[in-house]
Amino acid sequence: MIDQILAYNKRFVAEKGYEKFLTDKYPDKKLAVLSCMDTRLTELLPAALGLKNGDAKIIKNAGGLVISAFDSAMRSLIVAIYELGVNNIMVVAHSHCGACHMSYDHFHEQMLARGISDRTLDTVRKCGIDLNHWLEGFKDTPESVRRTVETIRTHPLVPQDVTVRGFIIDSESGLLEEVL
């Protein structure tokens, strides 16, 4: 699969397919969107939000979550604010998310089946990683959005003038519902 992608990439560059995407690193709408990595949102999310290349910083992870005040999603948002001029943040979860009901117990069995030993998992725990928390999903999508929005809003490094709002997008129609 990766070799096919590389072959396509060579044609893309040779045919100058990149020209319609040229922009700079600063988001035109001064917007960052934190959302899920779900494949249904790859094109649907920007289309439903009316975003084109260069309009926003889009940060994706499993569930569209900030799981701790200093995780990589929060780091990306801080960089977007101070380095790239972002002053609006949208947290956009989606319907029928795979992270809903996700748990370490589920992953544990899969890890063992794929050759990761309990000894390795114990080593990870000894490094201070709580695998139950790190691989935990959520049960209630609106509550998950509220928690993530609150974590961002109250973060000690997020200025008060940054607007943070939360939404759930329908992963079929693209309809946004604000979570208050």
mmCIF file of C-alpha atoms in Angstrom, residues 99-165:
data_model
loop_
_atom_site.group_PDB
_atom_site.id
_atom_site.type_symbol
_atom_site.label_atom_id
_atom_site.label_comp_id
_atom_site.label_asym_id
_atom_site.label_seq_id
_atom_site.Cartn_x
_atom_site.Cartn_y
_atom_site.Cartn_z
ATOM 1 C CA ALA A 99 -13.584 5.891 20.992
ATOM 2 C CA CYS A 100 -16.952 5.673 22.706
ATOM 3 C CA HIS A 101 -16.720 2.657 25.027
ATOM 4 C CA MET A 102 -13.016 2.154 24.221
ATOM 5 C CA SER A 103 -11.046 0.574 27.078
ATOM 6 C CA TYR A 104 -7.626 -0.727 27.978
ATOM 7 C CA ASP A 105 -9.096 -4.184 28.655
ATOM 8 C CA HIS A 106 -10.145 -4.393 25.003
ATOM 9 C CA PHE A 107 -6.698 -3.295 23.789
ATOM 10 C CA HIS A 108 -4.905 -5.557 26.259
ATOM 11 C CA GLU A 109 -6.298 -8.690 24.625
ATOM 12 C CA GLN A 110 -5.429 -7.384 21.163
ATOM 13 C CA MET A 111 -1.910 -6.441 22.252
ATOM 14 C CA LEU A 112 -1.276 -9.908 23.660
ATOM 15 C CA ALA A 113 -2.598 -11.473 20.441
ATOM 16 C CA ARG A 114 -0.184 -9.323 18.392
ATOM 17 C CA GLY A 115 2.880 -10.259 20.447
ATOM 18 C CA ILE A 116 3.099 -7.522 23.082
ATOM 19 C CA SER A 117 3.876 -9.203 26.389
ATOM 20 C CA ASP A 118 2.491 -8.407 29.816
ATOM 21 C CA ARG A 119 6.110 -7.807 30.813
ATOM 22 C CA THR A 120 6.349 -5.008 28.246
ATOM 23 C CA LEU A 121 3.073 -3.568 29.503
ATOM 24 C CA ASP A 122 4.400 -3.674 33.069
ATOM 25 C CA THR A 123 7.499 -1.774 31.902
ATOM 26 C CA VAL A 124 5.262 0.895 30.386
ATOM 27 C CA ARG A 125 3.387 1.171 33.702
ATOM 28 C CA LYS A 126 6.695 1.491 35.590
ATOM 29 C CA CYS A 127 7.462 4.522 33.398
ATOM 30 C CA GLY A 128 4.437 6.200 34.955
ATOM 31 C CA ILE A 129 1.878 5.559 32.227
ATOM 32 C CA ASP A 130 -1.582 4.622 33.467
ATOM 33 C CA LEU A 131 -2.707 2.471 30.542
ATOM 34 C CA ASN A 132 -6.275 2.359 31.850
ATOM 35 C CA HIS A 133 -6.495 6.151 31.637
ATOM 36 C CA TRP A 134 -4.354 6.549 28.501
ATOM 37 C CA LEU A 135 -6.431 4.115 26.446
ATOM 38 C CA GLU A 136 -9.807 4.920 28.003
ATOM 39 C CA GLY A 137 -12.473 6.272 25.707
ATOM 40 C CA PHE A 138 -15.692 7.796 26.900
ATOM 41 C CA LYS A 139 -19.271 6.687 27.465
ATOM 42 C CA ASP A 140 -21.074 9.988 26.904
ATOM 43 C CA THR A 141 -20.087 12.045 23.844
ATOM 44 C CA PRO A 142 -21.560 15.387 24.969
ATOM 45 C CA GLU A 143 -19.902 15.039 28.378
ATOM 46 C CA SER A 144 -16.597 14.195 26.702
ATOM 47 C CA VAL A 145 -16.851 17.368 24.603
ATOM 48 C CA ARG A 146 -17.704 19.446 27.702
ATOM 49 C CA ARG A 147 -14.693 18.006 29.559
ATOM 50 C CA THR A 148 -12.322 18.709 26.671
ATOM 51 C CA VAL A 149 -13.646 22.256 26.199
ATOM 52 C CA GLU A 150 -13.291 22.913 29.930
ATOM 53 C CA THR A 151 -9.730 21.554 29.983
ATOM 54 C CA ILE A 152 -8.780 23.907 27.158
ATOM 55 C CA ARG A 153 -10.637 26.941 28.571
ATOM 56 C CA THR A 154 -9.110 26.582 32.030
ATOM 57 C CA HIS A 155 -5.618 25.663 30.890
ATOM 58 C CA PRO A 156 -3.109 27.970 32.577
ATOM 59 C CA LEU A 157 -1.439 28.759 29.236
ATOM 60 C CA VAL A 158 -4.605 29.567 27.258
ATOM 61 C CA PRO A 159 -5.332 33.300 27.237
ATOM 62 C CA GLN A 160 -8.804 34.469 28.271
ATOM 63 C CA ASP A 161 -9.408 36.060 24.850
ATOM 64 C CA VAL A 162 -9.388 32.664 23.078
ATOM 65 C CA THR A 163 -12.891 31.416 22.275
ATOM 66 C CA VAL A 164 -13.407 27.681 22.843
ATOM 67 C CA ARG A 165 -16.653 25.962 21.858
#
